[in-house]
Coordinates of C-alpha atoms and ligand atoms in Angstrom, one line a residue:
X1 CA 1.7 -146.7 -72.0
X2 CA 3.9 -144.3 -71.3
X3 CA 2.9 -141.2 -70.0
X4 CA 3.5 -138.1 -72.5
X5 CA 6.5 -136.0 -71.2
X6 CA 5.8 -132.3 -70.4
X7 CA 6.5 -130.1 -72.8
X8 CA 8.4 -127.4 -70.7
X9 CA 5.5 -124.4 -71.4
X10 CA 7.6 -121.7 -69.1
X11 CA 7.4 -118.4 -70.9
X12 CA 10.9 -116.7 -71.1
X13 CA 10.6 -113.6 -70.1
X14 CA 12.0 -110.4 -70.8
X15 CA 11.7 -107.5 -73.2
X16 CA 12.4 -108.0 -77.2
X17 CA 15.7 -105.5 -77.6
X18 CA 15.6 -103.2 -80.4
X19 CA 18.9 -103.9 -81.9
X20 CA 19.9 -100.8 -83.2
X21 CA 23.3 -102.1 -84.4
X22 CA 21.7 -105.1 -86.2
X23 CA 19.0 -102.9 -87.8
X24 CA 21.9 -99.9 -88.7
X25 CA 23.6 -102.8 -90.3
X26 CA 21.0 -103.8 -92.7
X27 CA 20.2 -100.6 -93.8
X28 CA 23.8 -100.1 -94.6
X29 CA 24.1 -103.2 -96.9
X30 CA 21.1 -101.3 -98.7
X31 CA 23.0 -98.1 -98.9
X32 CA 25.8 -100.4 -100.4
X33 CA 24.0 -101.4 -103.3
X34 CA 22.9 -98.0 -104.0
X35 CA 26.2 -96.5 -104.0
X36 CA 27.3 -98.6 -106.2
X37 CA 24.4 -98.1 -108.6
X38 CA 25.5 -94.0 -108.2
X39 CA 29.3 -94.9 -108.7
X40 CA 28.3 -96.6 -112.0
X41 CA 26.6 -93.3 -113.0
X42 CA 29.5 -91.3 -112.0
X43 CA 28.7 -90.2 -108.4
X44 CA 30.7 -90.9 -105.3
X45 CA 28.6 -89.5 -102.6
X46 CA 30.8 -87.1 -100.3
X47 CA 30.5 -86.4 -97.1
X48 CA 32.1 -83.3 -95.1
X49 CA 32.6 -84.0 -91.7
X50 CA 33.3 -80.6 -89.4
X51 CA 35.2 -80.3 -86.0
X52 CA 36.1 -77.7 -84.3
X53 CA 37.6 -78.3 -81.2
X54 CA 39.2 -81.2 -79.1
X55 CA 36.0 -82.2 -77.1
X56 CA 36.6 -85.9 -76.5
X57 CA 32.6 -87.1 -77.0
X58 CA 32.9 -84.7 -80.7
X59 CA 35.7 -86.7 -81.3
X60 CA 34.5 -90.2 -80.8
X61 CA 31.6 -89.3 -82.6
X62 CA 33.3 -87.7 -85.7
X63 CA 35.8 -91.2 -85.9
X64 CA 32.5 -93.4 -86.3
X65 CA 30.9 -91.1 -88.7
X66 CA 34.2 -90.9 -91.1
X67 CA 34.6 -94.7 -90.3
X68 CA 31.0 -95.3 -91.3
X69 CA 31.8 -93.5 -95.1
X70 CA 35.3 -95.8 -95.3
X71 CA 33.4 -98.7 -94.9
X72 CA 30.2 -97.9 -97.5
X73 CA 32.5 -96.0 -100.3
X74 CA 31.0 -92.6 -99.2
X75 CA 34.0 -90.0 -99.9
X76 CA 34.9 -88.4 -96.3
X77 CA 36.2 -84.9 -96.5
X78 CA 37.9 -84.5 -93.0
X79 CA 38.2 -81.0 -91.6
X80 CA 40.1 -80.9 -88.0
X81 CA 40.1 -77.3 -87.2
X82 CA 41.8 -75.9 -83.7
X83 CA 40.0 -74.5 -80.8
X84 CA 41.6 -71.1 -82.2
X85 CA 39.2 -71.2 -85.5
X86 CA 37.4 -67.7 -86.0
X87 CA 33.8 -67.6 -87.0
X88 CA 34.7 -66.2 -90.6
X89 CA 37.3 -68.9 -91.4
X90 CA 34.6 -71.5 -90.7
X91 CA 32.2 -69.1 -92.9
X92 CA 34.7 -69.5 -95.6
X93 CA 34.7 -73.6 -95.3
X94 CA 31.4 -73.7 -95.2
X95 CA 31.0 -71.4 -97.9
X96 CA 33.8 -73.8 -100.1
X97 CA 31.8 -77.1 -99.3
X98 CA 28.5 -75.4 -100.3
X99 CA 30.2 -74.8 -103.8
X100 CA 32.2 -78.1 -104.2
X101 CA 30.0 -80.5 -106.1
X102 CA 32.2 -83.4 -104.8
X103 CA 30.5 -83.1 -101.5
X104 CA 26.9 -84.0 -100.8
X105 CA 26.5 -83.8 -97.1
X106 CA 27.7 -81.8 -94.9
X107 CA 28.1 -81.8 -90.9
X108 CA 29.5 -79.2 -88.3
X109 CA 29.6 -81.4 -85.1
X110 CA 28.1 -79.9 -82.3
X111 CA 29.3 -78.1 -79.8
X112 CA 31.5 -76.0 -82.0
X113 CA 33.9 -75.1 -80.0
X114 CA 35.7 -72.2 -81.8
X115 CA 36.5 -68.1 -81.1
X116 CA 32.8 -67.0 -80.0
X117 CA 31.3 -68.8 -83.0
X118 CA 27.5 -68.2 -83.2
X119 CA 26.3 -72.0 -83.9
X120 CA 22.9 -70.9 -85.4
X121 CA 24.5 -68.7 -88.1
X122 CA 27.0 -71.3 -89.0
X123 CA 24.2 -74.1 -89.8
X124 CA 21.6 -71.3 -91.7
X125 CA 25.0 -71.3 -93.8
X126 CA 25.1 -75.0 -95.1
X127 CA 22.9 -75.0 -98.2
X128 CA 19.6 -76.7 -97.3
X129 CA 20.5 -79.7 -100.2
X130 CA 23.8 -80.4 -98.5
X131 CA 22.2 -80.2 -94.9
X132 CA 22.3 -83.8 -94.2
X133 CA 21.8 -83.3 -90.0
X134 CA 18.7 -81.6 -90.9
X135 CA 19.5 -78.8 -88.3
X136 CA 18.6 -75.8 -90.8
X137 CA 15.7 -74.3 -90.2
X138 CA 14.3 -74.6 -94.3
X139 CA 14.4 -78.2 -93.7
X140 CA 13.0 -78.4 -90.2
X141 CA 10.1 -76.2 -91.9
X142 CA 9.9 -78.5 -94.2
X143 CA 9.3 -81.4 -91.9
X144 CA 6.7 -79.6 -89.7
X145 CA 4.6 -79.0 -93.5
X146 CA 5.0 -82.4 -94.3
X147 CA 7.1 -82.1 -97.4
X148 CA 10.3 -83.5 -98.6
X149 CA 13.5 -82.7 -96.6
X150 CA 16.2 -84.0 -94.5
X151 CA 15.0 -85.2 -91.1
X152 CA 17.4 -84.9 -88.4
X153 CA 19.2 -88.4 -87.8
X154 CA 18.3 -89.5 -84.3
X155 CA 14.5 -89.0 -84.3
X156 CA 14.5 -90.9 -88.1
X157 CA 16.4 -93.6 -86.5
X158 CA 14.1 -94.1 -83.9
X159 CA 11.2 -94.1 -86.1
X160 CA 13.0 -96.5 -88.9
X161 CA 14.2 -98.7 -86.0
X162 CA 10.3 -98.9 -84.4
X163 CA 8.7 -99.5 -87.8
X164 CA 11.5 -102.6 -88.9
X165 CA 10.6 -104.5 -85.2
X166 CA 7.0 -103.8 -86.1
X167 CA 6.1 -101.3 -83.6
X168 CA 4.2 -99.0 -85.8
X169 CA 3.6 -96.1 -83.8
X170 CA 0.1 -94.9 -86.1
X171 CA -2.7 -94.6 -83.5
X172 CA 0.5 -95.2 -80.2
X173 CA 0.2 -92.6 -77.8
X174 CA 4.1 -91.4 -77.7
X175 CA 5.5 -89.7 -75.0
X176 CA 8.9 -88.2 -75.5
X177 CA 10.8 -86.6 -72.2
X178 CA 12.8 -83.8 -73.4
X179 CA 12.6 -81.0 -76.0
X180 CA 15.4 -80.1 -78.1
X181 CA 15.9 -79.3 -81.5
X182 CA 17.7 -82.4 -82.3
X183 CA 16.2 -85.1 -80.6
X184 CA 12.5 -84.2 -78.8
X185 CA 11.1 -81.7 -81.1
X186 CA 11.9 -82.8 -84.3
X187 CA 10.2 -86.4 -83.5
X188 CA 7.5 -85.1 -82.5
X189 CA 7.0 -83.2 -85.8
X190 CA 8.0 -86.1 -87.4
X191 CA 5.6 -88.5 -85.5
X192 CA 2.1 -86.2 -86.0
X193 CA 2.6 -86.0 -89.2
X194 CA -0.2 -87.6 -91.4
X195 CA 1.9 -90.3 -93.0
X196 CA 2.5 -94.0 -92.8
X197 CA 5.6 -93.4 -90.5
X198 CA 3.5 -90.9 -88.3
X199 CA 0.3 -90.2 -87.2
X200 CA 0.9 -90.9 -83.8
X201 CA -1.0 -88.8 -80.6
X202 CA 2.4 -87.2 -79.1
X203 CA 3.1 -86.1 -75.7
X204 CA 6.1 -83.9 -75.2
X205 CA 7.8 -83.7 -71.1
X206 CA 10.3 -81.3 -69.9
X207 CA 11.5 -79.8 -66.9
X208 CA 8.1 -78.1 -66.7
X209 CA 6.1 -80.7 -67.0
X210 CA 4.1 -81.8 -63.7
X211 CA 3.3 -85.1 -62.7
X212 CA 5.6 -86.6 -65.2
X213 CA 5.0 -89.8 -63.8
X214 CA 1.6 -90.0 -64.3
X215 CA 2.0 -89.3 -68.5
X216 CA 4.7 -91.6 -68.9
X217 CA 2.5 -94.4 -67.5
X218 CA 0.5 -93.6 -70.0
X219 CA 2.4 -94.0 -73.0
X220 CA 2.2 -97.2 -75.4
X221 CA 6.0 -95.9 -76.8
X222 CA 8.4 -93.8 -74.5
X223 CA 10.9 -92.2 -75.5
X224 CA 13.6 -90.6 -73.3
X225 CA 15.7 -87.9 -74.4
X226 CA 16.2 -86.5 -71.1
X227 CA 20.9 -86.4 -70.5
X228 CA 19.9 -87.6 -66.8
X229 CA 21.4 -91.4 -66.1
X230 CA 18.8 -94.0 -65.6
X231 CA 16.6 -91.6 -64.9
X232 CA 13.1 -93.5 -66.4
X233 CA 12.4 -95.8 -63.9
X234 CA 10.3 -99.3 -63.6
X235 CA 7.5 -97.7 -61.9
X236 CA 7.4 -94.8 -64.6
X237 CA 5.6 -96.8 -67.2
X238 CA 3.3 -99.3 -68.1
X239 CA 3.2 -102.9 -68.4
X240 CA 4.1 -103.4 -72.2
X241 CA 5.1 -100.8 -73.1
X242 CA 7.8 -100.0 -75.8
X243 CA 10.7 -98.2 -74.6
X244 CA 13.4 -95.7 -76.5
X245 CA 16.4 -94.8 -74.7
X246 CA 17.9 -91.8 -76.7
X247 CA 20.3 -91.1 -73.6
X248 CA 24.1 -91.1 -73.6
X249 CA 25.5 -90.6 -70.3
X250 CA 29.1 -90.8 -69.0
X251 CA 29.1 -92.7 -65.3
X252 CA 32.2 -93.1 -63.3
X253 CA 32.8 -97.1 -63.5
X254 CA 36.7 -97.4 -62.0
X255 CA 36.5 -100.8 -62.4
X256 CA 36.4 -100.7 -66.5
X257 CA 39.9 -99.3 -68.0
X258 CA 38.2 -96.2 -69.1
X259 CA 37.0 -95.2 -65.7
X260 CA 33.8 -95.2 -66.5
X261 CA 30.9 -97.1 -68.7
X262 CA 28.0 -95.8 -71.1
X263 CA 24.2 -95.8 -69.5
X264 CA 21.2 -94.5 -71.1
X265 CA 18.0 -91.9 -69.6
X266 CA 16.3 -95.9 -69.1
X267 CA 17.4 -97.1 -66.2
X268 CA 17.5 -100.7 -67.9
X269 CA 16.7 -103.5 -65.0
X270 CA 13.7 -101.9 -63.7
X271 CA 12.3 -101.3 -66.8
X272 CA 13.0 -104.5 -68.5
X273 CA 11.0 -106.2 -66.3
X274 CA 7.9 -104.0 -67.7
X275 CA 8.4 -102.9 -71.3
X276 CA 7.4 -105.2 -74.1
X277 CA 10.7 -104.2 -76.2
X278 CA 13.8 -101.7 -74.7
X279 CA 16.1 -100.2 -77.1
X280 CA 20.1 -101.1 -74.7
X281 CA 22.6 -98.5 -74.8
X282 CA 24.8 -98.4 -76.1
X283 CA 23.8 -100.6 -79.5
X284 CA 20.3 -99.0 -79.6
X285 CA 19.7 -95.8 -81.3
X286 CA 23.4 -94.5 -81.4
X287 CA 23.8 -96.7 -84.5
X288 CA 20.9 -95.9 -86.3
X289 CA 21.8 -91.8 -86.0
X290 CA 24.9 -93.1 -87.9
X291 CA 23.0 -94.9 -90.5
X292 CA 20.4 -92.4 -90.9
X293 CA 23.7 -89.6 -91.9
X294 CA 24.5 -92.3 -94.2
X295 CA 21.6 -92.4 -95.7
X296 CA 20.9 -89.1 -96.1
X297 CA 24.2 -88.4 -97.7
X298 CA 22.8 -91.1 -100.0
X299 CA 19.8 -89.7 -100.9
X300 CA 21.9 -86.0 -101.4
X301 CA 24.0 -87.7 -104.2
X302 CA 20.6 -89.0 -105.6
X303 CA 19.3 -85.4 -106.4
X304 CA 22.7 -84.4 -107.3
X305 CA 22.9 -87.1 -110.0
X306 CA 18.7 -86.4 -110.5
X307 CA 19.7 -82.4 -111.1
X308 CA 22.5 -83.4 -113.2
X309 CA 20.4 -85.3 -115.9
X310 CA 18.3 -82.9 -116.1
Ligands
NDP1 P1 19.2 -81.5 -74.2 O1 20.0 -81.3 -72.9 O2 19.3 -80.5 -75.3 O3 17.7 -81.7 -73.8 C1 17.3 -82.4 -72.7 C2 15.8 -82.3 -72.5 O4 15.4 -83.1 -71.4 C3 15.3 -80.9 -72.3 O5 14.2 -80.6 -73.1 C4 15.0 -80.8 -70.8 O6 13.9 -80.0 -70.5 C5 14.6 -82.3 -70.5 N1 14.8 -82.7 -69.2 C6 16.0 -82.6 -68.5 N2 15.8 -83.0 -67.2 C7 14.5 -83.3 -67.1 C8 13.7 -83.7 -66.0 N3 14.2 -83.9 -64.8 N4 12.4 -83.9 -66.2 C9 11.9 -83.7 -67.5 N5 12.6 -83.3 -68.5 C10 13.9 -83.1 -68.3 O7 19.6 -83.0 -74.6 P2 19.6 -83.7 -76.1 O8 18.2 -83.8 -76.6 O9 20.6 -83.1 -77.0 O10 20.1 -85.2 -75.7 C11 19.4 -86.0 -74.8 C12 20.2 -87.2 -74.5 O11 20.3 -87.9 -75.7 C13 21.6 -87.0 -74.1 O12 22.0 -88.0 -73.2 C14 22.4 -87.0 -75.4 O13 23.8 -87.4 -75.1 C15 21.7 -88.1 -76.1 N6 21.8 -88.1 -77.5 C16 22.0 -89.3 -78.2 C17 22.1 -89.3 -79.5 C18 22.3 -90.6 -80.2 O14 22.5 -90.7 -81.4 N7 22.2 -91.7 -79.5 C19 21.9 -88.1 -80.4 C20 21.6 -86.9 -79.6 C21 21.5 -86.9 -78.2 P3 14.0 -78.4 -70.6 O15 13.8 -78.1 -72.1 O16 12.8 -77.9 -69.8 O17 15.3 -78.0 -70.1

């Protein structure tokens, strides 16, 4: 008889990637449908899209988002405005938008780069309803009291992308390197909260924090928000852990036409060879900031229809 051949049992290793492209696509075939279903009622949701300035990242940035509306039937209203642009003309935008029911969202990009604008003022202008970012402060309060509001895009992508591959992160110990008020604070808020998309144990680093090392080797999620290149390294976390790489960072590269290439806070090799599932950059959480605008704009042109029929 003939001997059995043997199965080949070697496990392929290597961390599950958390496509955030894949995942920003789905979500946007089920914005689709709703915008339809709002079109049919009367509503195109509208979208205001702010810059100030020539700043080459803004700009990048600003194309995708417009793009992103094009392609899902979400009205763009484009506002290019010079590096000359006083603080009280961008008052009286703001002040138009907030009053034009043909737009539901709107977004200053940041940095604005106008005459000694005061950025803070400028985004306590954009009515709460229409503050799709989720930068004013009513809706940040909102988020830390647990009650409905726009959450700021990149830390609900991260979330939405974790619970879609299954990595619930109730009960996770998370730590998140980095603090600000788009990215490490607002997760955190969003990640204690009491809900099924929260109640996580958070850890937040920064610059302050000692032995950094030794907490990030501790989380079962990490995510790094950090604007330092590949600075999470291989032996600064666990074995199976799950990795979030928020970071966007510029690195000379002269031998791509750009002169440079796109890395993340992660550095990626060393990591890999550790984490259970790695979100790659770009095509991680970059895409799922978009889709979270998107849907946020969505959900805008919901209440507006909601308060219309009322
Ligand atoms: P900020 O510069 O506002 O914040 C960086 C944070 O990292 C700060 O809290 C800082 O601490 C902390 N930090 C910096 N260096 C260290 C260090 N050596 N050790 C520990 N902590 C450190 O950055 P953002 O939050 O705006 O952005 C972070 C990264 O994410 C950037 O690369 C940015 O481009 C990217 N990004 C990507 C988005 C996307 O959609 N993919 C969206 C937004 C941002 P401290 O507070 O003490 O200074």
């Amino acid at each position: 008889m003939k001997k059995a051949k043997r199965k080949n049992t070697k496990a392929t290793h290597g961390p599950k990637i958390l496509d955030g492209k894949k995942i920003g696509e789905e979500i946007k075939a089920e914005l689709k449908v709703k915008i339809e279903e709002l079109k049919e009622k009367g509503v195109v949701p509208g979208l205001a899209v702010v810059l100030v300035g020539d700043n080459p990242a803004s700009k990048v940035y600003v194309s995708n988002k417009r793009k992103t509306c094009e392609e899902l039937g979400i009205r763009s209203f484009a506002y290019d405005l010079p590096k000359t642009t006083t603080e009280d003309e961008l008052i009286t935008l703001i002040k138009e938008l907030n009053a034009n029911p043909e737009v539901h969202g709107i977004l200053v990009q940041s940095p604005i780069e106008g005459r000694d604008i005061d950025e803070d003022k400028i985004i306590e202008l954009i009515e709460p309803n229409k503050d799709v970012d989720g930068f004013h402060p009513i809706n940040k309060g909102r988020l830390l009291n647990g009650q409905d509001c726009f959450v700021a895009c990149t830390p609900a992508g991260i979330v939405e992308l974790l619970i879609r591959y299954g990595y619930r992160p109730e009960g996770k110990h998370v730590v998140i390197v980095g603090r600000s008020n788009i990215v490490g604070k607002p997760l955190a808020t969003l990640l204690v909260q009491k809900s099924e998309w929260g109640n996580a144990t958070v850890t937040v680093c920064h610059t302050r924090t000692r032995n950094l090392s030794t907490i990030t080797k501790s989380a079962d999620i990490l995510v790094a928000a950090i604007g330092q290149p590949e600075f999470i390294t291989g032996r600064m976390v666990k074995e199976g852990c799950v990795v979030v790489d928020v970071g966007v960072n510029r690195v000379e590269d002269p031998s791509r036409k750009s002169g440079y290439r796109l890395v993340g806070d992660v550095h990626f090799d060393s990591v890999a060879k550790k984490a259970r599932a790695i979100t790659p950059v770009p095509g991680g959480v970059g895409p799922m900031t978009i889709a979270m605008l998107m849907k946020n704009t969505v959900k805008s042109a919901e209440k507006y229809l909601l308060s219309r029929e009322k």
